[in-house]
Short mmCIF file of N, CA, C and O in Angstrom, two decimals:
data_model
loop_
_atom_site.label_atom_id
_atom_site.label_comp_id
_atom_site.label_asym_id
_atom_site.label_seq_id
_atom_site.Cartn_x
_atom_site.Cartn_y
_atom_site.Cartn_z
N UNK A 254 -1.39 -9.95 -5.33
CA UNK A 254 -2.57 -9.40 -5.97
C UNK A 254 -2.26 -8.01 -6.54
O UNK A 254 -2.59 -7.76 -7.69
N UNK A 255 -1.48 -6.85 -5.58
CA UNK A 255 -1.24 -5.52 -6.21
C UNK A 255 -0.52 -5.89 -7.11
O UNK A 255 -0.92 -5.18 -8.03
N UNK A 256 0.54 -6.72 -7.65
CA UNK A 256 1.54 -6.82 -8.67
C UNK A 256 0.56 -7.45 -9.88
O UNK A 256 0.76 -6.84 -10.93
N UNK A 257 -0.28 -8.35 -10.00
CA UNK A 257 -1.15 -8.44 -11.03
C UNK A 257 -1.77 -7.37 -11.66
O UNK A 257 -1.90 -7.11 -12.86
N UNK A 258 -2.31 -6.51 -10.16
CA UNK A 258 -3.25 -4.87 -11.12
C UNK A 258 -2.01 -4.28 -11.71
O UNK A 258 -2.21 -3.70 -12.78
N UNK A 259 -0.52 -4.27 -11.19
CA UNK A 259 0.13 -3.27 -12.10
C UNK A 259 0.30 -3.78 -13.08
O UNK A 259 0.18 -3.04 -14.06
N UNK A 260 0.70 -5.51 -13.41
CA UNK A 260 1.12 -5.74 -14.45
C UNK A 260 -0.42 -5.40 -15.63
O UNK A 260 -0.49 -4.61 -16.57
N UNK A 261 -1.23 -6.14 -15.20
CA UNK A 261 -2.54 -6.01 -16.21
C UNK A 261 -2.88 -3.99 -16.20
O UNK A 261 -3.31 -3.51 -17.24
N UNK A 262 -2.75 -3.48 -15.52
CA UNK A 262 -3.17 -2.07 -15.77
C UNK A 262 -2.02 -1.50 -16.25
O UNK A 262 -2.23 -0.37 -16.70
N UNK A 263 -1.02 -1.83 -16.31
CA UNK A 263 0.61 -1.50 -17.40
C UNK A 263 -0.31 -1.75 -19.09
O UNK A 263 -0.67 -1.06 -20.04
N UNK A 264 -0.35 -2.86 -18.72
CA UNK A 264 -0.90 -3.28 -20.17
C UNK A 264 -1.87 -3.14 -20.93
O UNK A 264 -1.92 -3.44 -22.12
N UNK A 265 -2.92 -2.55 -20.08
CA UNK A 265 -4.19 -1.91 -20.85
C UNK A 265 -3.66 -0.01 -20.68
O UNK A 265 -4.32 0.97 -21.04
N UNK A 266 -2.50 -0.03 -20.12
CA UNK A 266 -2.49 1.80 -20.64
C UNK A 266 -1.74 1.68 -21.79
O UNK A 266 -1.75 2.48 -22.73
N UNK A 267 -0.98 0.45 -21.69
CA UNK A 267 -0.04 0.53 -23.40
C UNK A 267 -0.72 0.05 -24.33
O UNK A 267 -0.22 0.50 -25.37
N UNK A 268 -1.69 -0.68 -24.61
CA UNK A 268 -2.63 -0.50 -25.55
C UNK A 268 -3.65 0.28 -25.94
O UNK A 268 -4.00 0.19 -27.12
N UNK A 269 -4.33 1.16 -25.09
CA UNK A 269 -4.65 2.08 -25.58
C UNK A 269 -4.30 3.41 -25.44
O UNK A 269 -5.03 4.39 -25.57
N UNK A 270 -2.89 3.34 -25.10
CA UNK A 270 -1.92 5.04 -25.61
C UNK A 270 -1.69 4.29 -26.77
O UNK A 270 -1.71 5.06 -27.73
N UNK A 271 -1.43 2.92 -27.19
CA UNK A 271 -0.85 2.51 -28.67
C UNK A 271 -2.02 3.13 -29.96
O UNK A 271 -1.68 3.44 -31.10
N UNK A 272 -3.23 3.18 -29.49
CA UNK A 272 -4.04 3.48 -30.75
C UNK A 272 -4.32 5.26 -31.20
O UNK A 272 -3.76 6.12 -30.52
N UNK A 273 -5.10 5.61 -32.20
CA UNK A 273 -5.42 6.56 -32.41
C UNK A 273 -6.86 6.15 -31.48
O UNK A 273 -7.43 5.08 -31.27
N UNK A 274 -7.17 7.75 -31.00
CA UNK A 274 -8.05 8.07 -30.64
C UNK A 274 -8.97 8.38 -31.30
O UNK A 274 -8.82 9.46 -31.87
N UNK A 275 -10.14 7.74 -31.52
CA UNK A 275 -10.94 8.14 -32.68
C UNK A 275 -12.18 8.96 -31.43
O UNK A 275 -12.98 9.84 -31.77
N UNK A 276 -12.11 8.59 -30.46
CA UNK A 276 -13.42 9.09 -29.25
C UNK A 276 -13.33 9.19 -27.98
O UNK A 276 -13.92 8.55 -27.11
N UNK A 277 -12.14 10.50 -27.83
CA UNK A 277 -11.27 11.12 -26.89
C UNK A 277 -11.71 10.75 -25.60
O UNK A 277 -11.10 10.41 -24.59
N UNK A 278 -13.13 10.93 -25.90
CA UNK A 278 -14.31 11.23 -24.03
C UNK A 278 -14.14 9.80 -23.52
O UNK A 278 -13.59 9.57 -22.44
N UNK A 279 -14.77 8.50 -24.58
CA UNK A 279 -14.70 7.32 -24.23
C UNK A 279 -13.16 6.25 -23.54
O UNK A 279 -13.02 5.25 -22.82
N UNK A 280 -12.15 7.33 -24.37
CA UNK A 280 -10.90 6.46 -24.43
C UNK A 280 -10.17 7.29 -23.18
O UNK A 280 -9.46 6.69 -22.38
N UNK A 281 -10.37 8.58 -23.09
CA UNK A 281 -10.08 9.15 -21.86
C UNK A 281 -10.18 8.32 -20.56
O UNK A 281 -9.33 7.96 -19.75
N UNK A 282 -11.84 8.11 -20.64
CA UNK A 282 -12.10 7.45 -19.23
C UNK A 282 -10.93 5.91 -19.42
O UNK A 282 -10.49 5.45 -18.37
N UNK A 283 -10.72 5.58 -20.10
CA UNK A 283 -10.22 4.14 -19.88
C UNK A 283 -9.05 4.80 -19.47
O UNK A 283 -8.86 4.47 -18.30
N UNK A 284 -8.21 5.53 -19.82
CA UNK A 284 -6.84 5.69 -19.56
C UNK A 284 -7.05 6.24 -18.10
O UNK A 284 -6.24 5.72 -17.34
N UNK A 285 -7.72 6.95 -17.60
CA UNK A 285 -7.83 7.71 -16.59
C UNK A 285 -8.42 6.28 -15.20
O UNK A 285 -8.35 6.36 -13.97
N UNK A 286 -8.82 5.39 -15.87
CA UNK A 286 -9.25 4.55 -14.85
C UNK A 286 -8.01 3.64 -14.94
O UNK A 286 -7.43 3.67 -13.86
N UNK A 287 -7.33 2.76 -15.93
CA UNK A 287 -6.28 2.25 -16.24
C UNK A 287 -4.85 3.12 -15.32
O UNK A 287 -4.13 2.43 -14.60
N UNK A 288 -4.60 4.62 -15.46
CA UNK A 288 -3.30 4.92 -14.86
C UNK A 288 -3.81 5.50 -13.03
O UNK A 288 -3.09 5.77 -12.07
N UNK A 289 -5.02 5.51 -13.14
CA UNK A 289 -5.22 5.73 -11.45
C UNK A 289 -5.46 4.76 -10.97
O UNK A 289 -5.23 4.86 -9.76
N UNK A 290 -5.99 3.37 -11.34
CA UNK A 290 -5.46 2.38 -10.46
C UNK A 290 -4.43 1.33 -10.35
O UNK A 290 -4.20 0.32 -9.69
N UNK A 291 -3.95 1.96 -11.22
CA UNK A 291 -1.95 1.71 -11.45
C UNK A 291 -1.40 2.21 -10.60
O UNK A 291 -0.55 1.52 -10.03
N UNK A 292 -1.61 3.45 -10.18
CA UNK A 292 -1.11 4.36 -8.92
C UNK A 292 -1.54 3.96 -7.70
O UNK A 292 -0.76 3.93 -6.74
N UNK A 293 -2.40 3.73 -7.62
CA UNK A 293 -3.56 3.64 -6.35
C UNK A 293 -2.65 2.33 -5.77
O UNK A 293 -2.07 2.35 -4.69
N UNK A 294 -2.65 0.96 -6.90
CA UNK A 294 -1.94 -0.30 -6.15
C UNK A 294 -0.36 0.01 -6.31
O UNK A 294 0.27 -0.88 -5.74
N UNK A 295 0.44 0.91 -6.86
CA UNK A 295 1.39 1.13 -6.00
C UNK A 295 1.53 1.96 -4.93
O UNK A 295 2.51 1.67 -4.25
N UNK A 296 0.98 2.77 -4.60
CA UNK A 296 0.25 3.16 -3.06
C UNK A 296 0.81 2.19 -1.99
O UNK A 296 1.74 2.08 -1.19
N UNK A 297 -0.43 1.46 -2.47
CA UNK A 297 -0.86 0.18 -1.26
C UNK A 297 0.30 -0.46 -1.40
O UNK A 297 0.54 -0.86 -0.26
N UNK A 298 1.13 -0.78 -2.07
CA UNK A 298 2.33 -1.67 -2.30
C UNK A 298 3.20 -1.50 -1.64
O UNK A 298 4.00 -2.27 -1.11
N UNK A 299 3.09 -0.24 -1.63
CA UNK A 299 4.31 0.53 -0.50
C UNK A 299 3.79 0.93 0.55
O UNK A 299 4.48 1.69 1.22
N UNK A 300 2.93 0.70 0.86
CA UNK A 300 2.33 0.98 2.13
C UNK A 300 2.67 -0.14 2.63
O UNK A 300 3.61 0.07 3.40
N UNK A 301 2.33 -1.53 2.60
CA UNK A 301 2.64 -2.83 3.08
C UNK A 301 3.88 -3.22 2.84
O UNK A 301 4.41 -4.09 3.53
N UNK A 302 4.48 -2.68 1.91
CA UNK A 302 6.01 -3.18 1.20
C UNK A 302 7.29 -2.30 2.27
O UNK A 302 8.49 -2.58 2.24
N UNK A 303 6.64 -1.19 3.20
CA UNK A 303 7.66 -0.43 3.90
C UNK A 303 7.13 -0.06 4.98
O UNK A 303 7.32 1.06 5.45
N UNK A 304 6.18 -1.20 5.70
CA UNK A 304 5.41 -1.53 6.91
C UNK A 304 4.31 -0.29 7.48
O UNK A 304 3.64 -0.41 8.51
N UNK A 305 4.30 0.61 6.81
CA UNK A 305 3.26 1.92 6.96
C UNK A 305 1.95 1.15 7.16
O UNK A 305 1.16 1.85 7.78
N UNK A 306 1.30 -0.43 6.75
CA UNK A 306 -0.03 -0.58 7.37
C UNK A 306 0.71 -0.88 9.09
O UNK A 306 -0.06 -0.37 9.90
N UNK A 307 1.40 -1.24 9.50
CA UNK A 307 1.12 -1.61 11.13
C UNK A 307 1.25 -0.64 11.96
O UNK A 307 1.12 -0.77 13.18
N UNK A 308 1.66 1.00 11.08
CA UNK A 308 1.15 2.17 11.57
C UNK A 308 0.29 3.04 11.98
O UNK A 308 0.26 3.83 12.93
N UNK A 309 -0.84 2.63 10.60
CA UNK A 309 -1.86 3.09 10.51
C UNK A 309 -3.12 2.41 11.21
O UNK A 309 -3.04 1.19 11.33
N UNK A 310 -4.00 2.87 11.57
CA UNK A 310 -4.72 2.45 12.46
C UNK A 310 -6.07 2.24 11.48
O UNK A 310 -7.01 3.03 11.42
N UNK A 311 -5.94 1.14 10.84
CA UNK A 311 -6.90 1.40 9.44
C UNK A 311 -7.46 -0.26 9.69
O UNK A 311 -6.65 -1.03 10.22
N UNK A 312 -8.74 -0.75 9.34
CA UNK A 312 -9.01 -1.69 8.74
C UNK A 312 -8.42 -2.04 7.21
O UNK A 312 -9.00 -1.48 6.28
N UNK A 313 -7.33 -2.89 6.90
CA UNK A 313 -6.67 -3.24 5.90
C UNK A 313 -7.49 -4.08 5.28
O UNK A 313 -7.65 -3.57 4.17
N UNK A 314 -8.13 -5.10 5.34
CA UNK A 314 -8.99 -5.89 4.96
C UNK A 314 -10.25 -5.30 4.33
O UNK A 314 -10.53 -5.44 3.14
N UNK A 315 -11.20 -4.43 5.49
CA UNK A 315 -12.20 -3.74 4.90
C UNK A 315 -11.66 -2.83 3.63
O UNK A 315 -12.36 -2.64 2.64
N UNK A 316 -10.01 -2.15 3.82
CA UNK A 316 -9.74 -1.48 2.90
C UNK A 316 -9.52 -1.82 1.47
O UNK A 316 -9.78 -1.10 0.51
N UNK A 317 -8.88 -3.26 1.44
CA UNK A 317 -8.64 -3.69 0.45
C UNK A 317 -9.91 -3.87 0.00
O UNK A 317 -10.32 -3.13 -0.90
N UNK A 318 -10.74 -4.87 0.55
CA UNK A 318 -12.03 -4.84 -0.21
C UNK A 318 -12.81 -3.67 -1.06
O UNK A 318 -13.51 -4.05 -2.00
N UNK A 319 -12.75 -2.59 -0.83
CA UNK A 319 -13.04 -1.65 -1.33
C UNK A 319 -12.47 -1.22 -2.43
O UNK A 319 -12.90 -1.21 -3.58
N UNK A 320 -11.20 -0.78 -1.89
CA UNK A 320 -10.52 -0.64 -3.03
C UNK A 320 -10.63 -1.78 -4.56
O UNK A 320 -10.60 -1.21 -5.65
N UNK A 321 -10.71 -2.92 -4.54
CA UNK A 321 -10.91 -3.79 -5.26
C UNK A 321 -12.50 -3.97 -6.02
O UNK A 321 -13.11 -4.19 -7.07
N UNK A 322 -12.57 -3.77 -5.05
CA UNK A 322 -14.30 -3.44 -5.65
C UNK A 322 -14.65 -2.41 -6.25
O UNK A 322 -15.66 -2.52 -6.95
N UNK A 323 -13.93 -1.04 -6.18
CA UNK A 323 -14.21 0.18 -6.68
C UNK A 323 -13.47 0.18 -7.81
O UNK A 323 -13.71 0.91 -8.77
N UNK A 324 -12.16 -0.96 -7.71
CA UNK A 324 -11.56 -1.15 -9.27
C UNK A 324 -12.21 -2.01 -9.97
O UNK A 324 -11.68 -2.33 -11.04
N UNK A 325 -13.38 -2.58 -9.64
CA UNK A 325 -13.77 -3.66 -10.52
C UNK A 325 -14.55 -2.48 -10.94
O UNK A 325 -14.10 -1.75 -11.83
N UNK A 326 -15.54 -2.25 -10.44
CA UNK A 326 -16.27 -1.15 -10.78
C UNK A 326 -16.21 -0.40 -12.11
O UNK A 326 -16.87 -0.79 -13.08
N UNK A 327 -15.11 1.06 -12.17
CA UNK A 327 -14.32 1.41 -12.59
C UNK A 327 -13.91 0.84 -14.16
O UNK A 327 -14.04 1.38 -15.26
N UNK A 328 -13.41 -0.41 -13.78
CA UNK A 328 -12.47 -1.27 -14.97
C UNK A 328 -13.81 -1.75 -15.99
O UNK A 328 -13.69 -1.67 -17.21
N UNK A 329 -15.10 -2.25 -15.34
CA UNK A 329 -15.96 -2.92 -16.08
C UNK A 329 -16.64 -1.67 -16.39
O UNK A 329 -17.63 -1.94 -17.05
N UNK A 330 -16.46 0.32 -16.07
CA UNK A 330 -17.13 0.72 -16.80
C UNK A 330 -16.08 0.61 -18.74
O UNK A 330 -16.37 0.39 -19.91
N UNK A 331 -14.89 0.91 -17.92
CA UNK A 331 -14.04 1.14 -19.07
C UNK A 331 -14.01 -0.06 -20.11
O UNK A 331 -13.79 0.16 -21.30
N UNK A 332 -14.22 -1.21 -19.67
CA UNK A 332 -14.47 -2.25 -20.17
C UNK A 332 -15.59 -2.25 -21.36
O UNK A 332 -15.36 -2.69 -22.49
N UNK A 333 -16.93 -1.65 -20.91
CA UNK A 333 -17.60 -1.13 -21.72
C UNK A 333 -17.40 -0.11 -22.49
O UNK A 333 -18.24 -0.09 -23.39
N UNK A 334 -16.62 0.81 -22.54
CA UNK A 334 -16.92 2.08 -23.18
C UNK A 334 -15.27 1.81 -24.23
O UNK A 334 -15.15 2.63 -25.14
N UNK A 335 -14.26 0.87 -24.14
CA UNK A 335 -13.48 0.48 -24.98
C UNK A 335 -14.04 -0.66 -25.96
O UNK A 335 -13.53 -1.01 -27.03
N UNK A 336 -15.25 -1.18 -25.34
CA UNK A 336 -15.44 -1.87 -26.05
C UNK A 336 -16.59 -1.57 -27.16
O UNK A 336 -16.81 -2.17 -28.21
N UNK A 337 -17.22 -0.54 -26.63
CA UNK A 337 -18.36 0.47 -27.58
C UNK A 337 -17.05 0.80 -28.65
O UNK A 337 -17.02 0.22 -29.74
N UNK A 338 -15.78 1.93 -28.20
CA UNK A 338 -14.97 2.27 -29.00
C UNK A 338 -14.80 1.24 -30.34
O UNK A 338 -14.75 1.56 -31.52
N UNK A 339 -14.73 0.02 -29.78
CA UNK A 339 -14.00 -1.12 -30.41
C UNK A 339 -14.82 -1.77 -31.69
O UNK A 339 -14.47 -2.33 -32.72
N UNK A 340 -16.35 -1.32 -30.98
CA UNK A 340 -17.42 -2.01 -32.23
C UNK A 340 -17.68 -0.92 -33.58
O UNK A 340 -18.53 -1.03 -34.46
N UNK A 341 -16.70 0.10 -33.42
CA UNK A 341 -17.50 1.05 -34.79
C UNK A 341 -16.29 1.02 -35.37
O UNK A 341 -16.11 1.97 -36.14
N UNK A 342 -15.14 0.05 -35.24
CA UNK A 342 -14.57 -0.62 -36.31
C UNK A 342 -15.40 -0.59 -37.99
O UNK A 342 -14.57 -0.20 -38.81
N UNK A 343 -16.42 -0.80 -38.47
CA UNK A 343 -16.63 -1.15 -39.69
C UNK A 343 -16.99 0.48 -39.81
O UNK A 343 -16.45 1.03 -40.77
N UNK A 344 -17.62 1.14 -39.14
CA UNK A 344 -17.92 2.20 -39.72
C UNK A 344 -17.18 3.15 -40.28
O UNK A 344 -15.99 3.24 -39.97
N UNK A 345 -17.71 3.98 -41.15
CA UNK A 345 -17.00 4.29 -42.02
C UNK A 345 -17.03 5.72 -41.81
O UNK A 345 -18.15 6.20 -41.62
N UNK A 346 -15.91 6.61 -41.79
CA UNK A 346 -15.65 8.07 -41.54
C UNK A 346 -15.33 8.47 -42.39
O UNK A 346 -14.30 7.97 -42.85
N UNK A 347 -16.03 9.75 -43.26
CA UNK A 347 -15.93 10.19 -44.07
C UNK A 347 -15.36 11.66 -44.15
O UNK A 347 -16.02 12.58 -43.67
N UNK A 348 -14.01 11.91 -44.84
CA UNK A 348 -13.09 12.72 -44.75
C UNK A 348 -13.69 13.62 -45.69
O UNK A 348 -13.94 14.73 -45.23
N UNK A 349 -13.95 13.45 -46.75
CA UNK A 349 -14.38 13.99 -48.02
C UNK A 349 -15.41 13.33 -49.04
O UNK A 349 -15.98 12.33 -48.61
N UNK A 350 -15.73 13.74 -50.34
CA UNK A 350 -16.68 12.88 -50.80
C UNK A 350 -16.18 12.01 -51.29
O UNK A 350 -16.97 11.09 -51.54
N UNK A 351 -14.96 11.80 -51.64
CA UNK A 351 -14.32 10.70 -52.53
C UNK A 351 -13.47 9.37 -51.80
O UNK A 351 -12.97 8.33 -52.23
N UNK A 352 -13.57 9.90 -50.70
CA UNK A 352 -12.46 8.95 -50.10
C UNK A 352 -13.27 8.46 -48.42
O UNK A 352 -13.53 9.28 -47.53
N UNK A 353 -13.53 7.06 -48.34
CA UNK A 353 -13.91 6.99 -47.09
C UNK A 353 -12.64 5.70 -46.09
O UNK A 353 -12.18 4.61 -46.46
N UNK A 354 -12.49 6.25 -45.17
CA UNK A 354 -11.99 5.82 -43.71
C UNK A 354 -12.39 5.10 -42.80
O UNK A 354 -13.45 5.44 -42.27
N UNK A 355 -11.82 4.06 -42.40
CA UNK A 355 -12.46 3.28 -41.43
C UNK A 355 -11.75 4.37 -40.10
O UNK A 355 -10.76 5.09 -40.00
N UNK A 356 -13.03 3.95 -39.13
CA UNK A 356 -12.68 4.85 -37.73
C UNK A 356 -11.31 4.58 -37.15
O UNK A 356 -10.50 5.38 -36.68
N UNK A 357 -11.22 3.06 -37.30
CA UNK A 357 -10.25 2.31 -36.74
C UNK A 357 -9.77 1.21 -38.03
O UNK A 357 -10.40 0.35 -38.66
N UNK A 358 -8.02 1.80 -38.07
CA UNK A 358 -7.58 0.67 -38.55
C UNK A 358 -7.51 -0.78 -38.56
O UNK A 358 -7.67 -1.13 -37.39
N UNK A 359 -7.36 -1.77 -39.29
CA UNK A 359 -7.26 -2.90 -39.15
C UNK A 359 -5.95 -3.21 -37.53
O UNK A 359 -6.27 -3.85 -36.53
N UNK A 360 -5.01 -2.75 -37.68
CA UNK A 360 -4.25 -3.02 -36.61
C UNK A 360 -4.71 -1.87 -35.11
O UNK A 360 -4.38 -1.96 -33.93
N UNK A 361 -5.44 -1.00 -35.70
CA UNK A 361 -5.86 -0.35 -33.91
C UNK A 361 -6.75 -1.50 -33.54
O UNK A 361 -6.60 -2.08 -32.47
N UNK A 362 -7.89 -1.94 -34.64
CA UNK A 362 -8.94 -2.57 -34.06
C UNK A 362 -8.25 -3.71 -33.41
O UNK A 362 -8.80 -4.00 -32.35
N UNK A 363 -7.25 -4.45 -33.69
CA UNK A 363 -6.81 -5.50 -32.96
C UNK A 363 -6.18 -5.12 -31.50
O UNK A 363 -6.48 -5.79 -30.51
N UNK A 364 -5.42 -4.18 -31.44
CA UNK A 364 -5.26 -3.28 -30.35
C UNK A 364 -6.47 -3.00 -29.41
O UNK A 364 -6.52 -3.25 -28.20
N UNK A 365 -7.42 -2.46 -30.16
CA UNK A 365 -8.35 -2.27 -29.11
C UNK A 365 -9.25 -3.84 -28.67
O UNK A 365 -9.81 -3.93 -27.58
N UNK A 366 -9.27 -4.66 -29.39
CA UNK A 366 -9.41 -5.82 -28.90
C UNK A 366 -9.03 -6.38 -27.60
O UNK A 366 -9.58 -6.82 -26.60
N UNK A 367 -7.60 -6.13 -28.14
CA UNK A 367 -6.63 -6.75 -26.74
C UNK A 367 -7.05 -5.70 -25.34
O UNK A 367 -7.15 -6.01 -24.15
N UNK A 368 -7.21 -4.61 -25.89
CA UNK A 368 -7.28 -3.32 -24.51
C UNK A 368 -8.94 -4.11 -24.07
O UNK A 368 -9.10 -4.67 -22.99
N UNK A 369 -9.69 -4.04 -24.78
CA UNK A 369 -10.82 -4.67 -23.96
C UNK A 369 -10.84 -5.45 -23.10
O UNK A 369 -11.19 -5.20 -21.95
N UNK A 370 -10.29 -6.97 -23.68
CA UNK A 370 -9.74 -7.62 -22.99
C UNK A 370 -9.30 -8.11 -21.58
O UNK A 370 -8.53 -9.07 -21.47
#
């Protein structure tokens, strides 16, 4: 189970370090929830991976649950707020009077697709 969160939380920090940031605050939180519970399950990985739980005098079970739950948490806010990022695709940012910009390129928006995801 920890080797799934790293692989899937590997992969939503490389898609959205891959894009421009068009909405620092929103895309922040995803990265910040994406690389701390990247850390968090290699923690635990090595905690069980170099026998430190039959040390600790911890409910492992109650712990995991938590932990998992506080990443679902977490992931489904970022879930939302990449995916707010993701819908102002059509809108249009205007640099000057002559020339208008989409927020998000055709290839971020597919990027941020996949980061939703």
């Amino acid at each position: 189970v920890f080797l799934s969160l790293q692989l899937f939380g590997t992969i939503v920090w490389i898609l959205v370090a891959s894009t421009r940031v068009p909405l620092p605050l929103l895309q922040g939180w995803v990265m910040f929830v994406a690389v701390t519970a990247w850390f968090l399950s290699i923690v635990f990985l090595c905690v069980f991976l170099f026998g430190y739980a039959n040390r600790i005098s911890v409910n492992w079970n109650q712990t995991d649950f938590l932990f998992h739950g506080a990443t679902f948490v977490f992931y489904f806010g970022a879930f939302l707020l990449q995916a707010a990022t993701t819908s102002l695709h059509h809108f249009p940012r205007k640099f000057n009077s002559t020339t208008q910009e989409k927020i998000l390129a055709d290839h971020e928006y597919n990027i941020s697709i996949a980061a939703s995801v």
